[in-house]
C-alpha positions as a printed NumPy array, in Angstrom:
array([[-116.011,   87.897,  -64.453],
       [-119.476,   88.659,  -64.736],
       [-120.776,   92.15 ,  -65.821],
       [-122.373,   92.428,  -62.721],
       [-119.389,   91.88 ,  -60.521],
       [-116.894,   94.207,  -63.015],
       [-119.842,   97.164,  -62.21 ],
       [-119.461,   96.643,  -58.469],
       [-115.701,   96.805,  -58.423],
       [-115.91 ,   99.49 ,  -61.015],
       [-113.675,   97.771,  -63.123],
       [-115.442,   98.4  ,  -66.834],
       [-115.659,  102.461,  -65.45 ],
       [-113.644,  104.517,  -67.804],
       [-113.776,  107.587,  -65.168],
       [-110.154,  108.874,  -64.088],
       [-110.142,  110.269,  -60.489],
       [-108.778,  113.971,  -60.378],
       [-105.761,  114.209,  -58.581],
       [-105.468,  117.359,  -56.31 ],
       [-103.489,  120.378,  -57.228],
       [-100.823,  120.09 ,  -54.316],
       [-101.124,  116.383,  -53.449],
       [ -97.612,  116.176,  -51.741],
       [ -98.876,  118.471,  -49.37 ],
       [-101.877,  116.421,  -48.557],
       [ -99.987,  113.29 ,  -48.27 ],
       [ -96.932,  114.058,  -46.471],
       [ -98.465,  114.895,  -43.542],
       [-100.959,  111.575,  -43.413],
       [ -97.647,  109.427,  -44.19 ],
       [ -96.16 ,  111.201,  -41.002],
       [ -99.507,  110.531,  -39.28 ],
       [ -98.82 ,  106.814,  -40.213],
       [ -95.241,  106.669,  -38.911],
       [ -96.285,  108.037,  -35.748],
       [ -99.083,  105.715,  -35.173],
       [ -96.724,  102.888,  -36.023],
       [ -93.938,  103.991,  -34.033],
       [ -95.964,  104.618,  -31.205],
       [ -97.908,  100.886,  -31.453],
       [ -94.541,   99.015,  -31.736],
       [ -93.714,  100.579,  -28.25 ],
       [ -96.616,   99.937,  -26.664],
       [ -95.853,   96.208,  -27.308],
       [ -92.998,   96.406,  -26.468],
       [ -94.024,   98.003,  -23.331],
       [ -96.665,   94.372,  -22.826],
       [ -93.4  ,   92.142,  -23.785],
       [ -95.289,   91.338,  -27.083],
       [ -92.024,   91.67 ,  -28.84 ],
       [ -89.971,   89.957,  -26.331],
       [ -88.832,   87.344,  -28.355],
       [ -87.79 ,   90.152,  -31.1  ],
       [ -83.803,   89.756,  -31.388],
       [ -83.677,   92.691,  -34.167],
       [ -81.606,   95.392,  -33.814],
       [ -84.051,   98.751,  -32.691],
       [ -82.706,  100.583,  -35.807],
       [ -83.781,   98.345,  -38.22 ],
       [ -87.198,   97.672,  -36.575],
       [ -87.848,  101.353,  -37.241],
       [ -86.257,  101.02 ,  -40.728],
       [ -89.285,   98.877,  -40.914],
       [ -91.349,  100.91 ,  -39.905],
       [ -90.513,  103.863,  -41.705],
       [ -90.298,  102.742,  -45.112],
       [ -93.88 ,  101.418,  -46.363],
       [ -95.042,  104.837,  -44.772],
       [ -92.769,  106.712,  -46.616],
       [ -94.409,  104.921,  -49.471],
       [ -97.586,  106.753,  -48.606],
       [ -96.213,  110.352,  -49.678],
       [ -96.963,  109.402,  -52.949],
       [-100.698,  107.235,  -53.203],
       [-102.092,  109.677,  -54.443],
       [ -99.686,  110.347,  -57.321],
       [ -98.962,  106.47 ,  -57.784],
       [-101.258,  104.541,  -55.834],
       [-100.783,  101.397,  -57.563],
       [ -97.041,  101.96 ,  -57.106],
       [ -97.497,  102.775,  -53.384],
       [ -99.341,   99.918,  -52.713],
       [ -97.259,   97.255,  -54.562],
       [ -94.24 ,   98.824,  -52.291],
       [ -95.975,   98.381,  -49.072],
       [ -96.756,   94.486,  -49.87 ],
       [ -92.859,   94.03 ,  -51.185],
       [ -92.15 ,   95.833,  -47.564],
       [ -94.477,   93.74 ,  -46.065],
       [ -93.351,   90.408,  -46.832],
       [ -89.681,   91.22 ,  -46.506],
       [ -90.41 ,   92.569,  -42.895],
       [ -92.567,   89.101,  -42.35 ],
       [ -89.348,   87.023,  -43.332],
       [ -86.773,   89.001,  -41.944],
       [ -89.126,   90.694,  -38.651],
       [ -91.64 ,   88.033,  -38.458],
       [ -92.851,   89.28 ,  -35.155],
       [ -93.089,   93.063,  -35.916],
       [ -95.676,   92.41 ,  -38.746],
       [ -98.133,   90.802,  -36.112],
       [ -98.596,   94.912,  -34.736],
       [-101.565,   97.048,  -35.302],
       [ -99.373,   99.411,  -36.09 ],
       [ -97.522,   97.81 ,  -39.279],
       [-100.981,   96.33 ,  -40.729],
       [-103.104,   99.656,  -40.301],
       [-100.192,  100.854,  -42.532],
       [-100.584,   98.031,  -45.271],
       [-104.41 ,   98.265,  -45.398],
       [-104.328,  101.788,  -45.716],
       [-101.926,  100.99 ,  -48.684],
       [-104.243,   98.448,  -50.17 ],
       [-107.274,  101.146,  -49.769],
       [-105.59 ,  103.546,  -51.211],
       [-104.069,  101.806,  -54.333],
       [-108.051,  101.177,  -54.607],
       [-109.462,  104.904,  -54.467],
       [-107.107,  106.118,  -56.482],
       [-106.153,  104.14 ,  -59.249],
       [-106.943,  106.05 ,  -62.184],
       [-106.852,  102.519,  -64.35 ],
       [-109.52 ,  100.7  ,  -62.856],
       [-108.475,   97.848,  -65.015],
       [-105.374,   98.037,  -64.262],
       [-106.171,   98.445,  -60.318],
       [-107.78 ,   95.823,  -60.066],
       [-104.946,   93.35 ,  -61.667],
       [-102.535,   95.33 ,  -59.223],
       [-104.669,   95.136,  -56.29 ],
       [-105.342,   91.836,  -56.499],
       [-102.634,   90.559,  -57.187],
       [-100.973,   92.067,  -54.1  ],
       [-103.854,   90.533,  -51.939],
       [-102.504,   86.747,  -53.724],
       [ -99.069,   87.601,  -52.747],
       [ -99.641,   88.078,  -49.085],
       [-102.158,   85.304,  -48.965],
       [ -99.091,   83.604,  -50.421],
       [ -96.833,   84.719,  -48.195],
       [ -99.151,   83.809,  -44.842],
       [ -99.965,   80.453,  -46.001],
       [ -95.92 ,   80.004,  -46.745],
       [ -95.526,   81.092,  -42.768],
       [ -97.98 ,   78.925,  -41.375],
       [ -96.59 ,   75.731,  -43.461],
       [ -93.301,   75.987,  -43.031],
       [ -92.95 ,   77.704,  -40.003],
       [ -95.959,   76.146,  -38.391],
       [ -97.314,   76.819,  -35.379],
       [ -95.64 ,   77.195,  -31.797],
       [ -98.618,   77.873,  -29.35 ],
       [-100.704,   75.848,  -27.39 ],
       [-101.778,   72.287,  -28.431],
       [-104.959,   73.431,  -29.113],
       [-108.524,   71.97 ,  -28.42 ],
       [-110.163,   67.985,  -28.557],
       [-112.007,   69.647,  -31.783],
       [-109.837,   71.889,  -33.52 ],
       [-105.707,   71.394,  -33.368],
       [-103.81 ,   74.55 ,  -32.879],
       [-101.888,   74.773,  -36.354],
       [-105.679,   74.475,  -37.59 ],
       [-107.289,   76.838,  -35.479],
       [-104.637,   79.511,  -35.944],
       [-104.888,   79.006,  -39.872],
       [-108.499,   79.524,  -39.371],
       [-108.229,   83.165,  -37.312],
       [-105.387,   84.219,  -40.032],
       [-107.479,   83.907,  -42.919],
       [-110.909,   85.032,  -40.828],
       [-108.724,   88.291,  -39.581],
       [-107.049,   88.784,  -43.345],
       [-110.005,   88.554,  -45.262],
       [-111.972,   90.877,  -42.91 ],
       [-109.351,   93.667,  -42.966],
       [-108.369,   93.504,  -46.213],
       [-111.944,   93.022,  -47.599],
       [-112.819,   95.887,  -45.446],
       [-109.997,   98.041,  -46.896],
       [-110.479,   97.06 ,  -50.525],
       [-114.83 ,   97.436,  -49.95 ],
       [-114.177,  101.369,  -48.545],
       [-111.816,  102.66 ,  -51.389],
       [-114.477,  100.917,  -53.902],
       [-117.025,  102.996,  -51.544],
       [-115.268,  106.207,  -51.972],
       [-114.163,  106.167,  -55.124],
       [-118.047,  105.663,  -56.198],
       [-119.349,  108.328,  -53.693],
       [-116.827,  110.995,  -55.28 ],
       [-117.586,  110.109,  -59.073],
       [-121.505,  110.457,  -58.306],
       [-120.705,  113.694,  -56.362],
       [-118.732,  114.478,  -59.719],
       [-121.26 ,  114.037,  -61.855],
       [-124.065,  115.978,  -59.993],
       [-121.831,  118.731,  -59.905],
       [-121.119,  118.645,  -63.2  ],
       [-124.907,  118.059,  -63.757],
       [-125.266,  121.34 ,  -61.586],
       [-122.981,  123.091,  -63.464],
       [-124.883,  121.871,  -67.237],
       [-128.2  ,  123.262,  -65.609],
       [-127.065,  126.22 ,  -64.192],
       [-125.044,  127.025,  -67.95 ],
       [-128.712,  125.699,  -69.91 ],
       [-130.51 ,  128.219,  -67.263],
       [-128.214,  131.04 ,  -68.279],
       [-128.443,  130.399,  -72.057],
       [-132.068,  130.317,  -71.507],
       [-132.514,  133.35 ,  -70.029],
       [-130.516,  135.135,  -72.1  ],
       [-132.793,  133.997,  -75.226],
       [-135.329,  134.877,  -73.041],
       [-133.7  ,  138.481,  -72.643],
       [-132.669,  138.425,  -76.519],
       [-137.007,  137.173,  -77.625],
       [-138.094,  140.122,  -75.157],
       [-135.595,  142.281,  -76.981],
       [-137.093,  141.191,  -80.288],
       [-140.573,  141.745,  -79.106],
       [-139.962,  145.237,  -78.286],
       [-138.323,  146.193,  -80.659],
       [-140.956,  145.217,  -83.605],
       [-143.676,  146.705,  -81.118],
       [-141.543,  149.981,  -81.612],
       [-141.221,  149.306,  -85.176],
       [-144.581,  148.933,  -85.773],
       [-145.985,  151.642,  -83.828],
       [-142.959,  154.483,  -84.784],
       [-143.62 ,  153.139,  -88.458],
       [-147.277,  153.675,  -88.276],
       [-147.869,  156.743,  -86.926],
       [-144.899,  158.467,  -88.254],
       [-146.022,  157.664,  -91.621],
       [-149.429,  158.937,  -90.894],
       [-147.933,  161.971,  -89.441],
       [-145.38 ,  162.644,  -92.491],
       [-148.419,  162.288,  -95.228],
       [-150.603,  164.426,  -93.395],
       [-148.126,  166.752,  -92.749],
       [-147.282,  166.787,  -96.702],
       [-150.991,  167.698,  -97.184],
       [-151.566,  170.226,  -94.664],
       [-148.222,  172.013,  -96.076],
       [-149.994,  171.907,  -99.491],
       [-153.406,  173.332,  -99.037],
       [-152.598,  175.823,  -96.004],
       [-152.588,  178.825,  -97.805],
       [-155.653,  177.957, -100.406],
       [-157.709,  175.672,  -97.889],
       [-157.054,  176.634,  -94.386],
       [-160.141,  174.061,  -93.249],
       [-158.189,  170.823,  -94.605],
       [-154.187,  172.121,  -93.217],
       [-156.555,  172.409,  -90.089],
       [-157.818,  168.717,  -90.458],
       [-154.829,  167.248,  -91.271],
       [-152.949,  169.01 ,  -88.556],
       [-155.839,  167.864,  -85.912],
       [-154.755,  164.18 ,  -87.674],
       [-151.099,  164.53 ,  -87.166],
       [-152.211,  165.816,  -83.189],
       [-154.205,  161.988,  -83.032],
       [-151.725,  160.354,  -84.373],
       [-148.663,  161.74 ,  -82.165],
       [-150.931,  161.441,  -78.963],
       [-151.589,  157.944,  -80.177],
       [-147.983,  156.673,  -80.512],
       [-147.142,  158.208,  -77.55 ],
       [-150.022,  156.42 ,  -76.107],
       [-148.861,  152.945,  -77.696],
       [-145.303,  153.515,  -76.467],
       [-145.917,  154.067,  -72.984],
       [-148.106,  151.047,  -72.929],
       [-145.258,  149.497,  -74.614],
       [-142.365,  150.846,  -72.458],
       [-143.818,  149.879,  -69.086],
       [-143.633,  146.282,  -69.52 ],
       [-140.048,  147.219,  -68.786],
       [-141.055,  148.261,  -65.431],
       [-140.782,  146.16 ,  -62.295],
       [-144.786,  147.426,  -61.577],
       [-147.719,  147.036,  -62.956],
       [-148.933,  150.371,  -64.586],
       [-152.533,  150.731,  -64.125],
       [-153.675,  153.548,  -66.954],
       [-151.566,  151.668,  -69.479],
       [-153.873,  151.255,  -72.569],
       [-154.827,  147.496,  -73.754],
       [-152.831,  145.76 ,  -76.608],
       [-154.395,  146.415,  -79.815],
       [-156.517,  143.381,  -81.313],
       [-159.071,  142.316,  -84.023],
       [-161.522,  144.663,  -82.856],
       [-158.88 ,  147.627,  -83.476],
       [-158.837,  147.295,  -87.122],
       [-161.429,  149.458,  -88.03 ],
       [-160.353,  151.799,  -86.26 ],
       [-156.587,  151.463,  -87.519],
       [-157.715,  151.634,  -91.402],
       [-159.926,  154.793,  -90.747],
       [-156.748,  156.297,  -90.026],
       [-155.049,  154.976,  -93.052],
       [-158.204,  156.557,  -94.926],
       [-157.64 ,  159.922,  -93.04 ],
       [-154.123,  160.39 ,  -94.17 ],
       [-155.015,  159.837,  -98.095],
       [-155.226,  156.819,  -98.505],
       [-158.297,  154.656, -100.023],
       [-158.598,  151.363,  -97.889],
       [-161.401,  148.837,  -98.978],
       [-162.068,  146.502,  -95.679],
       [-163.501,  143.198,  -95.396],
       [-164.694,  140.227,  -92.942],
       [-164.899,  136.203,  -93.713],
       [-165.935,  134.33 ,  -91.355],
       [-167.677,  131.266,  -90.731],
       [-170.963,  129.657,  -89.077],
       [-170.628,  130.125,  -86.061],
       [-168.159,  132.897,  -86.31 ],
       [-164.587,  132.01 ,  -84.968],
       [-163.259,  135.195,  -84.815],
       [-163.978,  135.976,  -81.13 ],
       [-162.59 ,  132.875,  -80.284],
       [-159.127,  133.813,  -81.567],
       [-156.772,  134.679,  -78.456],
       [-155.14 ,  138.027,  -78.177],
       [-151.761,  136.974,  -79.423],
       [-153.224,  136.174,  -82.823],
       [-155.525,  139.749,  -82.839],
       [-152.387,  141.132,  -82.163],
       [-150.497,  139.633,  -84.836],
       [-152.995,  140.329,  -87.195],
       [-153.176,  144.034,  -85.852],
       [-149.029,  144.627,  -86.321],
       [-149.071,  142.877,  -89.722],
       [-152.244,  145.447,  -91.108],
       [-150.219,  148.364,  -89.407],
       [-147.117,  147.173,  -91.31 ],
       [-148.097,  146.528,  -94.218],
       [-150.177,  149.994,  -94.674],
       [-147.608,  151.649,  -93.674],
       [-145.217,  149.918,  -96.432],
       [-147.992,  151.293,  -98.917],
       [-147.376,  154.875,  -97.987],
       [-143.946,  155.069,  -97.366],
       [-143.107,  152.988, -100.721],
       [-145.867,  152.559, -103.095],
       [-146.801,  154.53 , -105.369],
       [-150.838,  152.842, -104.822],
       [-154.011,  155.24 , -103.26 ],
       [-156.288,  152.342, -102.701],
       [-155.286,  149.227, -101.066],
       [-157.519,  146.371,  -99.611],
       [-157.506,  144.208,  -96.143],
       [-159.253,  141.068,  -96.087],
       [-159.355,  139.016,  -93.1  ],
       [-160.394,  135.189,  -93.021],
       [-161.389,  132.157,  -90.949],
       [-161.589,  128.995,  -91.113],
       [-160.675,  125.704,  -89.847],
       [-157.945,  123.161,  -91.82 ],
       [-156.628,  120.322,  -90.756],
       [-159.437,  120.562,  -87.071],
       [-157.415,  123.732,  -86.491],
       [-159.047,  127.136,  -86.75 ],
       [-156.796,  129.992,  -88.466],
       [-156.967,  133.682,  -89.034],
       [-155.809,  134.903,  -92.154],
       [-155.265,  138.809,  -93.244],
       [-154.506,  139.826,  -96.754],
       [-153.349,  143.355,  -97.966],
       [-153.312,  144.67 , -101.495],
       [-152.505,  147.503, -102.905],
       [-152.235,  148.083, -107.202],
       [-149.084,  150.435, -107.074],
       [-145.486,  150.314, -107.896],
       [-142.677,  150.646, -105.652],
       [-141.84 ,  154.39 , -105.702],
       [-138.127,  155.314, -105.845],
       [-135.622,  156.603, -103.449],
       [-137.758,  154.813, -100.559],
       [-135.887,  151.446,  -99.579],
       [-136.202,  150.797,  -96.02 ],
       [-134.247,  148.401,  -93.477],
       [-136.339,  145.38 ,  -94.089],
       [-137.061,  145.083,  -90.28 ],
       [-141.206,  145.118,  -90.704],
       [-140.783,  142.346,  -92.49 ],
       [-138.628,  140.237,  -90.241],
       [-140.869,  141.039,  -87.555],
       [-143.511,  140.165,  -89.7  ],
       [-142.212,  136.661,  -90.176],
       [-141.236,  136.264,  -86.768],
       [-144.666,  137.285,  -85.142],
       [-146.26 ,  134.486,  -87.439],
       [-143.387,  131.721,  -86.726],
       [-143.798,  132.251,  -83.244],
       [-147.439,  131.452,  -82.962],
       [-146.908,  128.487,  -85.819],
       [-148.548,  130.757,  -88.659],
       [-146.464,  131.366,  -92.74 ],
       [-145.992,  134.588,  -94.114],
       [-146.573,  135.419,  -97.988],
       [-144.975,  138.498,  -99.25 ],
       [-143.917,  139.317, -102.942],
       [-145.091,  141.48 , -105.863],
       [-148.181,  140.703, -107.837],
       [-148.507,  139.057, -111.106],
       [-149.946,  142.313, -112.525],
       [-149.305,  145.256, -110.135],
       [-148.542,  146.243, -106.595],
       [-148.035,  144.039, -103.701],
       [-149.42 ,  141.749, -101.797],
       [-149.162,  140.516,  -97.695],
       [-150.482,  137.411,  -96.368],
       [-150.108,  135.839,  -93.335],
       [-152.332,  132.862,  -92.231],
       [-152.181,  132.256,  -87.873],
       [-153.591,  128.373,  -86.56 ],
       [-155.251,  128.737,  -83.076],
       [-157.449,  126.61 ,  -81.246]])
C-alpha cells in the first residue's frame, strides 16, 4: 500500500484515541437504542409479510437480534472485538436466519459495528487488518449465499439474468453501506485528532503566553528595582557624605554645615523626585507632572553633585564628525546615566579615592555607532564597606539588554575602573 493511501486510512498514525472516563455509561444506552430499532424493524416486516417465509422460532429471532447489540456495550472499550463479534453474529444469523439478515434493522446494527471498530481502534494498524478482514469475511459469506443458494426470484430481464442482476445490487448495496460506514469512522476519527491537537495547540499558547508574561512581570520587576537601586544609592550617598561634613564644620564654620545641609535638602527633594517618576509607571494612568527619565544631557548636572558632596570629578566628551551623540536613543542616555550614578556612588561609599574621572565616547565599529562611558577613580577599597553587589548586576543587565559589555575590575596600579560600551543605530 502506497504512502498515500496508508495517510488516508490513517493507518501509519501513531495517535491513540482517548477513551472516555465512564464509557459503559455512554454505550449502554446506544446498544439499547440499537436493540430497539432492530426489534422494532423486524416487526414492521413482519407486519408487510416480508418474513413470511421465516419458519424460526420468535425467541430465537430476537436471540438474534439481541446479541450483536449487546456487542455494542463495549466498542468503545474493544472496538475491534465488538466488531469482529457482530460479523461472527452476522454470518451465523445469515446461515441459520437467512431471511432476518435481509432487515434494516439487523444491517444498521452491523455497519454501526464496522464504523465503530473504525473510530475507535486505538491500533490503527491493527484496525485496519481487523476491519478488513471482517469486510472479506462477509463478502465471503454473500458470495457463498448467492452460489450455492442461488437465486429464487424472477427470471430476470432479455439483458441481465436474475442470479446476475441480484449479484450485481448485493455487491452495489454492500459496498455502498459498508464503504459509507468504514469512510465516516475514518472521518471522525480525523476530525477529533485535529480538534485534539488545536486544543492542545491552545493549551501550548495559552501556557507560552503565561510564561511570557510572567518574564514580562519578573524584567519589569528587575527594571524597577535597579531604577530604585540606582536612585536610593545615589542620593543617599550624597546625603550621608554631606551630612558627615556638615556634622564636622557646624560648630567652627556655620556657612559650609549650612551648604551642605542646603545639599542634603537637593538631594532628598531629588530622589523623591526620581522615585515618584519612578513609582507611577506602576499606575494604571498616565501622571502628567512626572519628571523625564534622566539622559546624556543629565550628566553634568549629575557629576556637579558628585563635586558638591566632596568629591573631585574630572569630566570629558569624545565624539566624532558629525557628532553622534544626539543621535543615541533614550534607552542608551539612560544606561549611560544609571551606570555614571552607580559607579560614583561605588567611589564614595567604598573607595578610599577624592578625584575620579568620567569619560564618555563615540564611535562607530563594525557600521554600528556605540556610546561608551568610563569611570576612574585612583583609590583603594576602604574597609568595613562591602555592599550586596546589586549595582553591578544591574549594571550588566542594563548593558546586555540593549546588546552593550560591561568592564569592571581593579586597576593595574590603583583604584578602579567601569566601562561599559552600548551599540545603537
Amino acid at each position: 500500500m502506497s504512502d498515500s493511501w496508508r495517510h488516508t486510512l490513517t493507518i501509519d498514525d501513531s495517535w491513540t484515541r482517548p477513551l472516555p472516563a465512564r464509557w459503559w455509561r455512554l454505550d449502554a444506552p446506544v446498544a439499547l437504542l440499537w436493540l430497539v430499532v432492530a426489534a422494532a424493524c423486524t416487526e414492521a416486516y413482519r407486519a408487510v409479510g416480508a418474513l413470511a417465509q421465516d419458519q424460526t422460532d420468535l425467541r430465537l429471532q430476537y436471540l438474534y437480534v439481541v446479541i450483536p447489540c449487546a456487542a455494542l456495550v463495549v466498542r468503545r472499550r474493544f472496538p475491534l472485538s465488538a466488531t469482529a463479534f457482530v460479523t461472527c453474529a452476522w454470518v451465523v444469523t445469515g446461515q441459520l436466519d437467512g431471511q432476518l439478515t435481509t432487515t434494516l434493522g439487523i444491517q444498521f446494527v452491523y455497519l454501526f459495528a464496522i464504523y465503530s471498530g473504525t473510530a475507535w481502534s486505538r491500533h490503527r494498524v491493527i484496525g485496519g487488518w481487523v476491519v478488513g478482514g471482517c469486510l472479506l469475511v462477509l463478502a465471503g459469506w454473500v458470495a457463498y449465499a448467492l452460489a450455492i443458494k442461488g437465486y429464487a426470484g424472477p427470471g430476470g430481464s432479455q439483458l441481465v439474468p436474475g442470479w446476475l442482476g441480484a449479484t450485481i445490487i448485493t455487491i452495489l448495496t454492500n459496498v455502498i453501506y459498508l464503504g459509507g460506514a468504514v469512510l465516516l469512522g475514518i472521518l471522525e476519527w480525523r476530525n477529533l485528532r485535529r480538534r485534539t491537537e488545536l486544543e492542545l495547540q491552545a493549551r501550548t499558547i495559552d501556557e507560552q503566553a503565561e510564561q511570557l508574561r510572567q518574564k514580562a512581570v519578573d524584567a519589569e520587576r528587575l527594571r524597577i528595582a535597579r531604577e530604585l537601586h540606582d536612585v536610593v544609592a545615589h542620593h543617599v550617598s550624597v546625603i550621608g557624605v554631606q551630612a558627615g561634613a556638615a556634622r564636622r564644620v557646624l560648630a567652627k564654620q556655620p556657612e559650609a554645615a549650612r551648604e551642605a545641609l542646603a545639599g542634603i535638602e537637593d538631594s532628598s527633594r531629588s530622589a523623591v523626585t526620581e522615585m515618584r517618576s519612578l513609582l507611577g509607571t506602576l499606575r494604571s494612568g498616565p501622571e502628567p507632572d512626572r519628571a523625564p527619565t534622566p539622559g546624556l544631557d543629565d550628566l553634568g548636572q549629575l557629576i556637579d553633585d558628585y563635586r558638591t558632596s566632596g568629591l573631585t570629578v574630572d569630566y570629558a566628551v569624545a565624539d566624532t564628525e558629525p557628532p553622534r551623540a544626539a543621535t543615541a536613543p533614550p534607552s542608551v542616555g539612560l544606561a549611560i546615566y544609571r551606570t555614571v550614578q552607580e559607579a560614583l556612588a561605588n567611589v564614595q561609599r567604598h573607595s578610599t579615592a577624592t578625584r575620579a574621572s568620567v569619560v564618555t565616547r563615540f564611535g562607530e565599529r563594525a557600521d554600528r555607532a556605540y556610546a561608551e562611558v568610563e569611570i576612574l577613580d585612583d583609590g583603594h577599597a576602604r574597609t568595613g564597606t562591602g555592599g550586596t553587589g546589586l549595582g553591578l548586576v544591574g549594571m550588566r543587565e542594563r548593558a546586555s539588554a540593549l546588546g552593550g559589555e560591561v568592564e569592571v575590575g581593579p586597576r593595574q596600579t590603583a583604584g578602579y575602573r567601569v566601562r561599559v560600551r552600548l551599540p545603537f543605530g
